[in-house]
Every structure is written in structure tokens, then in C-alpha cells.
Amino acid sequence: MRHRIAVVGGGPAGLTFARVLHRHDHPVTILERDSAPDARPPGGTLDLHDQLGQLALDKAGLLAEYHALSRPEGQAMRILDTDGTVLRDWRPRPDERANPEIDRGQLRDLLLGPMDVQWGRGVTEVVPGTRDGVLVRFADGREETFDLVVGADGAWSRVRPALSSATPHYTGVTYVETSLDDVDTRHPDLARLIGDGSMAVYGVNRALVAQRNSGGHVKVYAQFRAPLDWHTNPDRHLGLNGRAGQDAGTGTGRDVGTGVGTGRDTGMDDSMDASTDAGLDLGDVEAVRSSLLALFDGWAAPVLDLLCHGTAFAHRPLYVLPASHTWTHVPGVTLLGDAAHLMPPLGVGANLGMLEGAELAESVVAASSPGDLDKAVHAFEEQMWARASNRAKFTMAGLDRLVSPDPAQAIALFDEVQS
Ligand SMILES: Cc1cc2nc3c(=O)[nH]c(=O)nc-3n(C[C@H](O)[C@H](O)[C@H](O)COP(=O)(O)OP(=O)(O)OC[C@H]3O[C@@H](n4cnc5c(N)ncnc54)[C@H](O)[C@@H]3O)c2cc1C
């Protein structure tokens, strides 16, 4: 049976859902707010796990192409001390394929393949239960109806309010992201420091992490605990007043910012907004650089050099949904990926969303009547909630250890995961 299906959002979760339907010759309407695939930078590298994202690509018939594109050497991980001493240096075996890295842009293009996407179609609202099905309202004022609308529209989902009143809350941890280009030729010392994959340095309530993408591009993340409005008075909020390095504890920041939405999602925005607040101007590259260098003052110069070359900084406060986020099933509407279970970025979100997309698509294809479709979606939700809740608790606990008052916790976490 051919159901009228729409997926809102062309990220990893939505595109995997659509691609598996496409593989089974089931029509699907892909509604994406961005005006074109390259409307904004796609973001950093993703590692796809063999039991999650890779399984989803297998269901989409794309696993071999993924292996041809991905970077198994990117599984390498180094941890350095704040004085530059190498504490850990894990390198993958030549045949290791548990979590190869792939650029987000490459993954998007792989998933898109021959599919048509309706670009520039921002959804504003979804209304279930109308006489002709589920009504979708668009930013341009148009409306359409479908039998099933799948919200794969990320952290600040416009589909989610049809099912749940939950909104993301701030974790107390902020990333400030910058990047380096042609690292092997322009910054060979940093290239050696980073190695073939990722490197991280953990201090008190702060960390510096660098991750290779393809083509010598490196993303650098300064991570720290701070109130959401830290930039209005960095000296006070980040403890920069004459105190430096390991002594400049930022506090847990746990009690601030909850429920405050900036409209940013956790990874997809591509530019730093100029702040109108007094204090640090988030649009002033050199001011942000100075503030970060002060935050990491006392760390080894080769490590701090990671912050010295970027030409832009993006502000990414980390938000999450409650780990136990569920909703009362509503026929005709469901959620996938970050829209359903936004969690800290510890290498899980895209993987889960892709597997959910593939599984839901297979259930939709197997459903031979509207009643079957509804049962299949409900069963899918039950399975997604249980799995995502476990992962959300794990990643939240992981974030607490990675950006923690005790840097040894971060290394212990890696020792557990790597083993
Ligand atoms: C720094 C960082 C590193 C990460 N690393 C990893 C990793 O290695 N592995 C991993 O598995 N996960 C990782 N994640 C998490 C991962 O990025 C997300 O979980 C993943 O992108 C979620 O995919 P999604 O398709 O659900 O949502 P998104 O990727 O957010 O895609 C949502 C899509 O919906 C569109 N959209 C939004 N609103 C609307 C609307 N109203 N109408 C129409 N379209 C709309 C958006 O334009 C976007 O294209 C990382 C996250 C961060 C921040």
C-alpha cells in the first residue's frame, strides 16, 4: 500500500528514512528548510558505528559506498595533558571498521543520491487529525496533508509540539568552535599533535578537542562549563579575574540556563551571532580568541596554538531533551533523531537517528493498511524510546565526566570506552 508520507528535515535521520523508503520504491516527500544542500557549512565529522549508523546504511544499500568514502584512520584518538605530554595514543588496526569517520557533507550527498528534496520548505506547524489526514503548514503560508508526518527536524523541531510539550534545556556546557584548513601544509606541528583522527586535552571544567575532517580540515572545540550568558561577563563567569589555568574553576553551571532557548541547535548553526549584550562581543573574532586563551591560560603553547589560527568562532551551547522523553501516541505523526531525543554530542545522536530512520521506513513499507501503519509507528516509538533513553543517560553521564572538575574522569571514561 502506498501511504502519503512526509519527512520534515533533511539531516542524517530524515534522509536515511527517506532513502530506505526510496530503496523500496515507496514515495516520500522530503521537506527541508534550507534553501539548498550547500546553503550552510555542513558541520564536523561523524563517526558511524557498526551496530547503528552503519547498520542503517546497510538497510539503505549504501554500506559499500560509505566504506569507500569514510576514513578508518580517523578512529585514532590521542589524549594530552595540559602541559602537552601525551597520555594516551590509540591507533586503529588496519582492518578496524567499528567507527570510521565521514564528513557530514559526504554523508548527506551519499544519502541524497537520486532523491528529490523540496528545499526551502520550512514547516511551521503540524496539525494531526484533520478530515484529510495530518495537516502541514509552511512558512510561505501554504498547507498540505499526509497520512504520516515524520519530524526529523532536529533540536528545535516544529513538529514536536504536535506530540509533546518538552523543550530542550541547557546542559551547563558550552562549545566554542573554530577550524583550521590545510593543516598538514599550513600547520604541520598541529597536524602532528592531532594525529590521524582526534585529540583532546582535559582540564578542570574545560577541554580542548580537535577533530580531523577530510582534506586537511580540522574542527577545534573549546569546551567549558559556564552559564548560558557567560559572554556578558566572561571575567566573572569564567573566573578569569587574575586566576589562570587549572585554578580557574568555572563551577558546574548546572543551575543556570535551563529552559532558555536561543533558537540555536547543538551543532548545525554555522556562524556566531554578534551579541548585543555588554561584555564579550561574540562577533569579534580577536576578542573571543583572547577570552579563550585566558580561559586556557597555563596550558602548553603547542596546545593553545589550536586556538590561534581560526578566522571565525561559532558559539554552541549544548542543549538536551529530558533523557526519558516520550509522548502519548498520536496517529499520523512521529519524531526521529534529535527532534525526539536530543542528547550531548558524544558520538551517538546521528547514529541513533539514522538507525531509527531505517527501521521506521522498513515498518512503513511492511504496513499494508492504515491501521497497520499506525500500529507499526506506535511499536517503532516504543522501541526508539527505550533505546534512546539508555543512550541519553549514558551520554549525559559522559558529558559530566568529560567536562568535569576532575580531568582524570575524562581519561577514565576513554579507557573504559576504548577497551
Ligand atoms: C560537535 C558535535 C559533534 C557530533 N558528533 C557526532 C558523531 O560523531 N556521531 C554522532 O552520531 N552524532 C554526533 N553528533 C550529534 C549529531 O550531530 C546529531 O545527533 C544529528 O545531526 C541529528 O540528526 P537529525 O537528522 O536528527 O537532525 P539535524 O542534523 O539537526 O537535521 C535536522 C534538519 O531539519 C531541518 N529543519 C529544521 N527545522 C525545520 C523546519 N521547521 N522545516 C523543515 N526543515 C527543518 C534542518 O535544516 C536540518 O537539515 C555531534 C553533534 C555535535 C554538536
Short mmCIF file of C-alpha atoms and ligand atoms in Angstrom, two decimals, residues 7-15 31-34 40 42 44-49 52-53 101-102 104 118-125 137-138 151-159 175 177 211 221 223 265-268 316 318 336-354 356, ligand 1:
data_model
loop_
_atom_site.label_atom_id
_atom_site.label_comp_id
_atom_site.label_asym_id
_atom_site.label_seq_id
_atom_site.Cartn_x
_atom_site.Cartn_y
_atom_site.Cartn_z
CA VAL A 7 9.53 13.72 6.42
CA VAL A 8 10.34 17.16 7.82
CA GLY A 9 14.12 17.71 7.86
CA GLY A 10 16.91 16.52 5.59
CA GLY A 11 19.54 15.73 8.25
CA PRO A 12 21.06 12.27 8.76
CA ALA A 13 17.86 10.87 10.36
CA GLY A 14 15.36 12.23 7.84
CA LEU A 15 17.44 11.40 4.78
CA LEU A 31 10.59 18.90 3.29
CA GLU A 32 13.75 20.83 4.17
CA ARG A 33 14.00 24.40 5.45
CA ASP A 34 17.47 25.07 3.96
CA ARG A 40 25.34 26.45 5.09
CA PRO A 42 27.53 21.01 6.90
CA GLY A 44 32.05 18.46 11.62
CA THR A 45 32.91 14.84 11.04
CA LEU A 46 30.68 11.94 12.20
CA ASP A 47 31.81 8.51 13.31
CA LEU A 48 29.26 5.87 12.31
CA HIS A 49 29.13 2.78 14.49
CA LEU A 52 23.99 1.81 14.48
CA GLY A 53 24.75 4.19 11.60
CA GLU A 101 34.66 8.91 10.30
CA ILE A 102 32.85 10.58 7.41
CA ARG A 104 28.74 15.33 7.13
CA GLN A 118 11.81 20.13 -1.55
CA TRP A 119 14.38 22.73 -0.49
CA GLY A 120 13.35 25.99 1.14
CA ARG A 121 10.18 24.46 2.60
CA GLY A 122 10.29 25.42 6.27
CA VAL A 123 7.46 23.83 8.25
CA THR A 124 5.85 25.98 10.91
CA GLU A 125 3.19 23.65 12.34
CA ARG A 137 1.66 24.35 7.45
CA PHE A 138 4.62 26.05 5.77
CA GLY A 151 9.51 15.06 12.34
CA ALA A 152 13.26 14.74 11.75
CA ASP A 153 13.77 18.48 12.12
CA GLY A 154 16.35 18.46 14.87
CA ALA A 155 16.72 20.10 18.27
CA TRP A 156 14.21 22.92 17.78
CA SER A 157 11.64 20.76 15.98
CA ARG A 158 8.45 22.42 14.75
CA VAL A 159 6.76 19.01 14.54
CA TYR A 175 31.35 24.67 22.95
CA GLU A 177 34.14 26.05 17.66
CA GLN A 211 39.00 16.52 15.08
CA TYR A 221 36.22 22.82 20.07
CA GLN A 223 34.50 23.19 25.79
CA ASP A 265 20.62 23.82 17.84
CA THR A 266 23.60 21.94 19.18
CA GLY A 267 25.57 21.51 16.07
CA MET A 268 24.02 22.84 12.98
CA ARG A 316 27.35 26.33 20.57
CA LEU A 318 24.75 22.34 24.41
CA LEU A 336 13.10 10.74 14.84
CA GLY A 337 16.64 11.70 15.80
CA ASP A 338 17.39 14.90 17.70
CA ALA A 339 13.75 16.00 17.43
CA ALA A 340 12.86 13.01 19.64
CA HIS A 341 15.93 12.67 21.88
CA LEU A 342 18.45 15.50 21.77
CA MET A 343 21.46 14.40 23.82
CA PRO A 344 25.05 15.54 24.39
CA PRO A 345 27.34 15.14 21.35
CA LEU A 346 29.22 12.02 22.36
CA GLY A 347 29.12 10.27 19.00
CA VAL A 348 25.62 8.80 19.26
CA GLY A 349 22.94 11.24 18.00
CA ALA A 350 23.34 10.86 14.25
CA ASN A 351 23.91 7.12 14.59
CA LEU A 352 20.67 6.60 16.51
CA GLY A 353 18.66 8.87 14.23
CA MET A 354 19.86 7.02 11.15
CA GLU A 356 15.60 4.84 13.63
C1 LIG B 1 30.12 18.93 17.85
C2 LIG B 1 29.21 17.77 17.58
C3 LIG B 1 29.74 16.54 17.21
C4 LIG B 1 28.92 15.44 16.97
N1 LIG B 1 29.47 14.24 16.60
C5 LIG B 1 28.66 13.19 16.39
C6 LIG B 1 29.21 11.91 15.99
O1 LIG B 1 30.41 11.75 15.78
N2 LIG B 1 28.34 10.87 15.81
C7 LIG B 1 27.00 11.02 16.01
O2 LIG B 1 26.27 10.04 15.86
N3 LIG B 1 26.45 12.21 16.35
C8 LIG B 1 27.24 13.29 16.55
N4 LIG B 1 26.69 14.49 16.90
C9 LIG B 1 25.22 14.60 17.03
C10 LIG B 1 24.60 14.78 15.65
O3 LIG B 1 25.13 15.92 15.03
C11 LIG B 1 23.09 14.92 15.75
O4 LIG B 1 22.57 14.00 16.65
C12 LIG B 1 22.47 14.68 14.36
O5 LIG B 1 22.88 15.68 13.45
C13 LIG B 1 20.95 14.64 14.45
O6 LIG B 1 20.45 14.37 13.17
P1 LIG B 1 18.95 14.76 12.81
O7 LIG B 1 18.78 14.37 11.38
O8 LIG B 1 18.03 14.21 13.83
O9 LIG B 1 18.88 16.34 12.99
P2 LIG B 1 19.71 17.50 12.28
O10 LIG B 1 21.05 17.01 11.86
O11 LIG B 1 19.65 18.66 13.19
O12 LIG B 1 18.89 17.81 10.96
C14 LIG B 1 17.64 18.46 11.04
C15 LIG B 1 17.28 19.00 9.66
O13 LIG B 1 15.98 19.55 9.73
C16 LIG B 1 15.97 20.82 9.09
N5 LIG B 1 14.90 21.60 9.70
C17 LIG B 1 14.90 22.16 10.94
N6 LIG B 1 13.74 22.78 11.17
C18 LIG B 1 12.98 22.62 10.07
C19 LIG B 1 11.67 23.03 9.72
N7 LIG B 1 10.91 23.75 10.57
N8 LIG B 1 11.18 22.70 8.50
C20 LIG B 1 11.94 21.96 7.64
N9 LIG B 1 13.20 21.55 7.92
C21 LIG B 1 13.71 21.86 9.13
C22 LIG B 1 17.36 21.39 9.34
O14 LIG B 1 17.68 22.37 8.38
C23 LIG B 1 18.21 20.12 9.20
O15 LIG B 1 18.59 19.89 7.86
C24 LIG B 1 27.52 15.59 17.12
C25 LIG B 1 26.97 16.83 17.46
C26 LIG B 1 27.80 17.92 17.69
C27 LIG B 1 27.20 19.24 18.09
#
